[in-house]
Amino acid sequence: MNAINHFKNPETDQWPLYSSPLPTVIILAFYSTFALYLGPKMMKNRKPLNLLWVIRVYNVFQISHNLFLLITGVTTKNYFGVLFSFGCKQLSPSESADFAKAVDYAFWQYYINKVLDLLDTIFFVLRKKQSHVTFLHVYHHISMVILTFGVGKYFAGVEPQFTGLINIIIHIFMYSYYTISSFGSLFTFHLKYKKFLTKLQIIQFLLVLVHSMMAHYLSCGFNLIVVKFFIFEAAMNLVLFMNFYRKTYGSNRIMPVTMCTPLQLKDVMNGSELKTDQNDKIVDEWPLLGSPAPILTILISYIIFVLYLGPRFMKNRKPFDLRWVIRIFNICNIGHNLYMIIGGFMEPNYTGFLVTFGCLNVSPATRAIFVSSVKRGYWHYFLNKVFDLLDTIFFVLRKKQSHVTFLHVYHHASMVLIMYVIGKYFPGMELAFAGVVNACIHVCMYIYYTIASFGDIFQGHLKFKKYLTVLQICQFLAILINGIVAHYISCGYNLMNVKLIMFESIVNLVLFINFYRKAYGRDRLGKMTKMMICTPLQMREGIVDGKKEKVVDENQNEVKKDDESDSPVIDNWFLFDNPIPIISIAITYVVLMKFVGPKYMANRKPYDLLWVIRIYNLCQIGYNLFMLIRSFFEPGYISNFLSFGCASFTTKQAQMFEYNVFRGHWHYLMNKMLDLLDTAFFVLRKKQSHVTFLHVFHHVSMIIIVWIILKYHPGQAAVIAAFINAVIHVLMYSYYFLSSFGQTFGFVYRLKKYLTIAQIGQFVLVLIYYSLALKFSCGFNMFIVRLIFFEAIANLCLFINFYRKTYGTRGRLDKAQRMMICTPLQHQENRKGSEQILDENQNVKRPDVVDKYFLMGSPLPLIGILIGYVGYVCYFGPRHMRNKKPYELENIIILYNLFQMCYNMYMVYLKQNQVTVLHVYHHVATLAITWALLKYYPGHEPAIVGILNSIVHSVMYLYYTIAAMGPKYRKYLWWKRYITWMQMTQFLIILCYNSIGLYRSCEMNLNVLKAIMVHAFINLLMFMNFYYHAYIKPERHHKKEVREINRNEMQEKKLNSIQLS
């Protein structure tokens, strides 16, 4: 029984305020009347009441109540399993009944808490702080009471659990702040955190919005009306709180550059900021732009009517005949959109600003006229979006409720909301391109609707219906590309607007592509394509035309559910219910270690964590030894390892061995999670230089790969890799533990480099073992073998590169660099003028000329040749030539070898600095993966990869062609860095596309999708690392140097002025 199949609990009718909606309506009516009318009138001629201790008691009670709700929730059995699985966790009937009762009680407690929150406003009124009783404040409190009563009373389920959890945590922080601030000057440290409370509330609505969108597609049995209502409510509160934050903490006297309109920004840069206060007052007088209340009322009424009141009103009525009304509406829309297009292009300087991304230089007077035109254009476009809401009204009144989809309602409501916010508060040229393109699409669209309204008369002209959706998809792609370009080359664009437009384009793009696939994907597909247009649950169960069939992959193997592992036991283990927790952990780790942590420690002293680290190292040693000993003494482990999985077992022994392997994998994942603390210790001790790309990539990739293997492909294939890694970690943490005692165990320092050698050795052993396993294994999952093989190659290259930089590059450094890394004895030798560099054993370093020899600059080419050689001669070559005659290739081989020799010598001798790990890895891995997919998994899964990669390579080689034409064409090569951006974008798109494919694809090989995602993720990280070191780091260094020069000049001027005075 599903956990969210909720039944009516008669006990709830006996709970206070829960018997009927009448008490809640009375409370809210009294609250609104008192807070907005009676209260201010009563307090008009009275002094403010002294409620200090009442408020303190109230705040403490709120903290306690929210803590009680939090603890009760997280300690409820199956709470996290049901929450993070989006209701897909299967419970027994008794567990489901108990969970439903716990949900009912939690909803009632949460409802009572929201009713008590109304006292906030009462206290404001009685203390004569009426300025605090804003529209945001009253709307938020009333909507929360209505929401918690309605959902808790009539639609209680798992849908709001995440929202409630986040909201309770925020309220604990909030009322703690209020309690401390009530003591006045006794505690002043808290005041600097006031604005962060609003930030926390904004973040909570963002989290709720993202969670609800995911739940809309991934949930099992969620009430989608409730989910959509939460999406709308979160979006509404998000806009209101962001507006409050902007007004409270982003006022004009401290307005940051990012909050200025583009035109104001350019004037600030030119030293002549344009005063637009009077113009803003004019905007406030325009219809619907005075305050957010009318537009919020319109949107709420629109959603309630089209989703609830309208269908109920039309239930027993005939459809209205609105043909002429709709024709007139369509013609008006065509005319209005044409007016906006023509008016825009007829406006002086419009095209100039549009094409130059706001970089057109005009006079202040011309700019003032243009500002008024832009705001007037926003108002017209906003009104057009409001009138578009009539589309849905017509659907409801004509009883075509099937047309009122989530896409339809979300698109119309979000467009109105976005246009109001941008047009009212952030008008600028950011939306010019999107507005023009959208107006053109709407002209085509309403022309089609007008023709279609005449029925059979023009039926022959309606063949292009599907192309309207294609045009809409193209518009979102064009807007997205324009937004990406504008983000980097615009002049004074408000980047918040640009990012909002990009986000909205991505959401609409995904929704419209999904709609196109469902609506038009049937024409060219037969019975198999019906799997593509069914619901996710039908697709998983294989329901086609009402008949349940087995879904098969290309190898005719039954496909299991995407959210289930091969073993039902594993699904009940910690972190294995669904992939969301592990993905969240990985993302949080990267964000904290690379961004938040360093920023937090910037102005703090390093923490003294000596004993914490010692205890941590001992725990790691003990944990790894526990896994090693348990594995080593496991019956059949050694024989199975040496026979590549070919050892024979009885059925009972095989089942026991399999279970022990699963359990060992889980322990290994927990160990990898514990490894993440390594990086946290580096950050807290301000050793950020240790947090390298290798370090972060290694830790993140290990937890993700181990999780994937255990969740979806559990088996014995990965056992040997884990065993070797555990041995290395015992040695490694033993070294760390001894080195923490300083000179007491000074001998261990000379062993440091051998740890890296041991790690390199482990990857070589893993490669050798799995190369043999490809040919000799019995029952190993070949996908896992290849995945581990690929991961070992990536780590081998990275660790060899690290070793080369850390221990093997001193001979090629200049004198200044030598002084930075040499020993004290070497410092003395350098001071004496000696150019002979000595290592720790006083041996003379080899000369630099050796590094210039062919294949001697780096070990990477040699290792790549050896790996390719072993793989081909031991496995791929014999398999390929098994049924073929020997080829006669003497002359071809000679010519090929001569060509390769010349080419590689040229690259090594002249362009060695370009043969990076990224370059070698990208080419080798792409070639290997393409070959493997074509050979063993032919299908359409990599199609999107090929298309995107071809587009990027077309642009890339166009750049190379222009660059090869000589210096006179260098002025056209300013867009070099954007090639790297295109490459990163392609990997992001591939990741997003394949992530969707994991849940929404039909007949796709999920193993191939996952392999492509891993490859894209690694390439994305490596290209981001390259972009950072190639462009961002030099720019920061240059800016730092400029600031130092300016600071020195200022100091010199001050000294000169002092001396003169």
PDB file of C-alpha atoms in Angstrom, residues 357-499:
ATOM      1  CA  PHE A 357      23.235  44.553 -26.105  1.00  0.00           C
ATOM      2  CA  GLY A 358      22.788  47.989 -24.534  1.00  0.00           C
ATOM      3  CA  CYS A 359      26.227  49.318 -25.576  1.00  0.00           C
ATOM      4  CA  LEU A 360      24.941  52.168 -27.769  1.00  0.00           C
ATOM      5  CA  ASN A 361      26.332  55.557 -26.718  1.00  0.00           C
ATOM      6  CA  VAL A 362      23.694  58.336 -26.847  1.00  0.00           C
ATOM      7  CA  SER A 363      23.169  61.670 -25.163  1.00  0.00           C
ATOM      8  CA  PRO A 364      21.392  61.936 -21.773  1.00  0.00           C
ATOM      9  CA  ALA A 365      18.403  63.709 -23.347  1.00  0.00           C
ATOM     10  CA  THR A 366      17.964  60.975 -25.951  1.00  0.00           C
ATOM     11  CA  ARG A 367      18.353  58.391 -23.239  1.00  0.00           C
ATOM     12  CA  ALA A 368      15.590  60.043 -21.128  1.00  0.00           C
ATOM     13  CA  ILE A 369      13.169  59.836 -24.065  1.00  0.00           C
ATOM     14  CA  PHE A 370      14.171  56.228 -24.682  1.00  0.00           C
ATOM     15  CA  VAL A 371      13.575  55.320 -21.008  1.00  0.00           C
ATOM     16  CA  SER A 372       9.974  56.549 -21.249  1.00  0.00           C
ATOM     17  CA  SER A 373       9.461  54.550 -24.453  1.00  0.00           C
ATOM     18  CA  VAL A 374      10.860  51.380 -22.862  1.00  0.00           C
ATOM     19  CA  LYS A 375       8.527  51.660 -19.867  1.00  0.00           C
ATOM     20  CA  ARG A 376       5.555  52.334 -22.130  1.00  0.00           C
ATOM     21  CA  GLY A 377       6.498  49.249 -24.172  1.00  0.00           C
ATOM     22  CA  TYR A 378       6.654  47.159 -21.003  1.00  0.00           C
ATOM     23  CA  TRP A 379       3.183  48.340 -20.010  1.00  0.00           C
ATOM     24  CA  HIS A 380       1.702  47.406 -23.409  1.00  0.00           C
ATOM     25  CA  TYR A 381       3.374  43.994 -23.306  1.00  0.00           C
ATOM     26  CA  PHE A 382       2.176  43.442 -19.743  1.00  0.00           C
ATOM     27  CA  LEU A 383      -1.420  44.267 -20.712  1.00  0.00           C
ATOM     28  CA  ASN A 384      -1.132  41.895 -23.666  1.00  0.00           C
ATOM     29  CA  LYS A 385      -0.128  39.078 -21.304  1.00  0.00           C
ATOM     30  CA  VAL A 386      -3.074  39.905 -19.015  1.00  0.00           C
ATOM     31  CA  PHE A 387      -5.482  39.703 -21.971  1.00  0.00           C
ATOM     32  CA  ASP A 388      -3.921  36.353 -22.924  1.00  0.00           C
ATOM     33  CA  LEU A 389      -5.513  34.913 -19.775  1.00  0.00           C
ATOM     34  CA  LEU A 390      -8.827  34.989 -21.668  1.00  0.00           C
ATOM     35  CA  ASP A 391      -7.531  32.045 -23.713  1.00  0.00           C
ATOM     36  CA  THR A 392      -8.016  29.765 -20.726  1.00  0.00           C
ATOM     37  CA  ILE A 393     -11.385  31.325 -19.817  1.00  0.00           C
ATOM     38  CA  PHE A 394     -12.630  30.488 -23.324  1.00  0.00           C
ATOM     39  CA  PHE A 395     -11.432  26.880 -22.947  1.00  0.00           C
ATOM     40  CA  VAL A 396     -13.385  26.512 -19.705  1.00  0.00           C
ATOM     41  CA  LEU A 397     -16.579  28.105 -21.030  1.00  0.00           C
ATOM     42  CA  ARG A 398     -16.442  25.876 -24.140  1.00  0.00           C
ATOM     43  CA  LYS A 399     -15.929  22.788 -21.885  1.00  0.00           C
ATOM     44  CA  LYS A 400     -12.489  21.999 -23.317  1.00  0.00           C
ATOM     45  CA  GLN A 401     -10.950  21.406 -19.922  1.00  0.00           C
ATOM     46  CA  SER A 402      -8.409  18.964 -21.384  1.00  0.00           C
ATOM     47  CA  HIS A 403      -6.683  21.995 -22.936  1.00  0.00           C
ATOM     48  CA  VAL A 404      -6.180  23.559 -19.485  1.00  0.00           C
ATOM     49  CA  THR A 405      -2.894  21.790 -18.787  1.00  0.00           C
ATOM     50  CA  PHE A 406      -0.181  22.607 -16.287  1.00  0.00           C
ATOM     51  CA  LEU A 407       1.912  23.996 -19.153  1.00  0.00           C
ATOM     52  CA  HIS A 408      -0.915  26.287 -20.266  1.00  0.00           C
ATOM     53  CA  VAL A 409      -1.739  27.709 -16.828  1.00  0.00           C
ATOM     54  CA  TYR A 410       1.907  27.996 -15.717  1.00  0.00           C
ATOM     55  CA  HIS A 411       2.948  29.728 -18.934  1.00  0.00           C
ATOM     56  CA  HIS A 412       0.172  32.350 -18.797  1.00  0.00           C
ATOM     57  CA  ALA A 413       0.431  33.017 -15.044  1.00  0.00           C
ATOM     58  CA  SER A 414       4.241  33.177 -15.015  1.00  0.00           C
ATOM     59  CA  MET A 415       4.343  35.550 -18.010  1.00  0.00           C
ATOM     60  CA  VAL A 416       1.965  37.993 -16.304  1.00  0.00           C
ATOM     61  CA  LEU A 417       3.904  37.823 -13.044  1.00  0.00           C
ATOM     62  CA  ILE A 418       7.325  38.229 -14.667  1.00  0.00           C
ATOM     63  CA  MET A 419       6.202  41.105 -16.876  1.00  0.00           C
ATOM     64  CA  TYR A 420       4.715  42.919 -13.887  1.00  0.00           C
ATOM     65  CA  VAL A 421       7.829  42.543 -11.740  1.00  0.00           C
ATOM     66  CA  ILE A 422      10.299  43.506 -14.490  1.00  0.00           C
ATOM     67  CA  GLY A 423       8.121  46.275 -15.969  1.00  0.00           C
ATOM     68  CA  LYS A 424       7.352  47.786 -12.568  1.00  0.00           C
ATOM     69  CA  TYR A 425      10.694  47.509 -10.786  1.00  0.00           C
ATOM     70  CA  PHE A 426      13.465  46.660 -13.284  1.00  0.00           C
ATOM     71  CA  PRO A 427      12.543  48.027 -16.734  1.00  0.00           C
ATOM     72  CA  GLY A 428      15.384  47.860 -19.233  1.00  0.00           C
ATOM     73  CA  MET A 429      16.506  46.481 -22.574  1.00  0.00           C
ATOM     74  CA  GLU A 430      17.066  42.946 -21.239  1.00  0.00           C
ATOM     75  CA  LEU A 431      13.621  41.787 -22.383  1.00  0.00           C
ATOM     76  CA  ALA A 432      13.650  43.569 -25.768  1.00  0.00           C
ATOM     77  CA  PHE A 433      14.738  40.531 -27.786  1.00  0.00           C
ATOM     78  CA  ALA A 434      12.398  38.159 -25.944  1.00  0.00           C
ATOM     79  CA  GLY A 435       9.490  40.576 -26.364  1.00  0.00           C
ATOM     80  CA  VAL A 436       9.984  41.001 -30.117  1.00  0.00           C
ATOM     81  CA  VAL A 437      10.352  37.264 -30.738  1.00  0.00           C
ATOM     82  CA  ASN A 438       7.342  36.447 -28.554  1.00  0.00           C
ATOM     83  CA  ALA A 439       5.190  39.083 -30.255  1.00  0.00           C
ATOM     84  CA  CYS A 440       6.094  37.637 -33.686  1.00  0.00           C
ATOM     85  CA  ILE A 441       5.187  34.123 -32.509  1.00  0.00           C
ATOM     86  CA  HIS A 442       1.865  35.375 -31.130  1.00  0.00           C
ATOM     87  CA  VAL A 443       1.015  37.054 -34.446  1.00  0.00           C
ATOM     88  CA  CYS A 444       1.495  33.712 -36.242  1.00  0.00           C
ATOM     89  CA  MET A 445      -0.356  31.863 -33.499  1.00  0.00           C
ATOM     90  CA  TYR A 446      -3.450  34.063 -33.424  1.00  0.00           C
ATOM     91  CA  ILE A 447      -3.596  34.120 -37.219  1.00  0.00           C
ATOM     92  CA  TYR A 448      -3.794  30.333 -37.091  1.00  0.00           C
ATOM     93  CA  TYR A 449      -6.480  30.464 -34.371  1.00  0.00           C
ATOM     94  CA  THR A 450      -8.527  32.932 -36.427  1.00  0.00           C
ATOM     95  CA  ILE A 451      -8.372  30.708 -39.517  1.00  0.00           C
ATOM     96  CA  ALA A 452      -9.145  27.612 -37.473  1.00  0.00           C
ATOM     97  CA  SER A 453     -12.248  29.264 -35.991  1.00  0.00           C
ATOM     98  CA  PHE A 454     -13.926  29.179 -39.421  1.00  0.00           C
ATOM     99  CA  GLY A 455     -13.996  25.373 -39.337  1.00  0.00           C
ATOM    100  CA  ASP A 456     -14.077  23.359 -42.553  1.00  0.00           C
ATOM    101  CA  ILE A 457     -13.901  26.432 -44.816  1.00  0.00           C
ATOM    102  CA  PHE A 458     -10.121  26.734 -44.326  1.00  0.00           C
ATOM    103  CA  GLN A 459      -9.363  23.223 -43.152  1.00  0.00           C
ATOM    104  CA  GLY A 460      -6.809  22.728 -45.905  1.00  0.00           C
ATOM    105  CA  HIS A 461      -4.690  25.602 -44.536  1.00  0.00           C
ATOM    106  CA  LEU A 462      -4.267  24.053 -41.071  1.00  0.00           C
ATOM    107  CA  LYS A 463      -1.496  21.592 -41.883  1.00  0.00           C
ATOM    108  CA  PHE A 464       1.068  23.698 -40.070  1.00  0.00           C
ATOM    109  CA  LYS A 465      -0.495  23.327 -36.602  1.00  0.00           C
ATOM    110  CA  LYS A 466       2.410  21.344 -35.184  1.00  0.00           C
ATOM    111  CA  TYR A 467       4.880  23.922 -36.487  1.00  0.00           C
ATOM    112  CA  LEU A 468       3.410  26.509 -34.106  1.00  0.00           C
ATOM    113  CA  THR A 469       4.762  24.422 -31.236  1.00  0.00           C
ATOM    114  CA  VAL A 470       8.067  24.082 -33.098  1.00  0.00           C
ATOM    115  CA  LEU A 471       8.178  27.884 -33.442  1.00  0.00           C
ATOM    116  CA  GLN A 472       7.526  28.289 -29.729  1.00  0.00           C
ATOM    117  CA  ILE A 473      10.319  25.843 -28.902  1.00  0.00           C
ATOM    118  CA  CYS A 474      12.640  27.761 -31.268  1.00  0.00           C
ATOM    119  CA  GLN A 475      11.745  31.054 -29.596  1.00  0.00           C
ATOM    120  CA  PHE A 476      12.764  29.737 -26.179  1.00  0.00           C
ATOM    121  CA  LEU A 477      16.018  28.412 -27.613  1.00  0.00           C
ATOM    122  CA  ALA A 478      16.714  31.793 -29.259  1.00  0.00           C
ATOM    123  CA  ILE A 479      15.871  33.670 -26.032  1.00  0.00           C
ATOM    124  CA  LEU A 480      18.095  31.319 -24.035  1.00  0.00           C
ATOM    125  CA  ILE A 481      21.048  31.817 -26.394  1.00  0.00           C
ATOM    126  CA  ASN A 482      20.491  35.585 -26.416  1.00  0.00           C
ATOM    127  CA  GLY A 483      20.411  35.571 -22.603  1.00  0.00           C
ATOM    128  CA  ILE A 484      23.661  33.610 -22.365  1.00  0.00           C
ATOM    129  CA  VAL A 485      25.411  36.022 -24.756  1.00  0.00           C
ATOM    130  CA  ALA A 486      23.930  39.066 -22.989  1.00  0.00           C
ATOM    131  CA  HIS A 487      25.161  37.773 -19.641  1.00  0.00           C
ATOM    132  CA  TYR A 488      28.770  38.251 -20.753  1.00  0.00           C
ATOM    133  CA  ILE A 489      28.959  40.984 -23.402  1.00  0.00           C
ATOM    134  CA  SER A 490      26.129  43.374 -22.479  1.00  0.00           C
ATOM    135  CA  CYS A 491      26.689  46.908 -21.239  1.00  0.00           C
ATOM    136  CA  GLY A 492      24.766  47.687 -18.081  1.00  0.00           C
ATOM    137  CA  TYR A 493      22.144  44.965 -18.360  1.00  0.00           C
ATOM    138  CA  ASN A 494      20.522  44.004 -15.062  1.00  0.00           C
ATOM    139  CA  LEU A 495      21.924  40.491 -14.700  1.00  0.00           C
ATOM    140  CA  MET A 496      19.103  39.492 -12.366  1.00  0.00           C
ATOM    141  CA  ASN A 497      16.633  40.115 -15.216  1.00  0.00           C
ATOM    142  CA  VAL A 498      18.842  38.190 -17.639  1.00  0.00           C
ATOM    143  CA  LYS A 499      19.071  35.181 -15.307  1.00  0.00           C
TER     144      LYS A 499
END
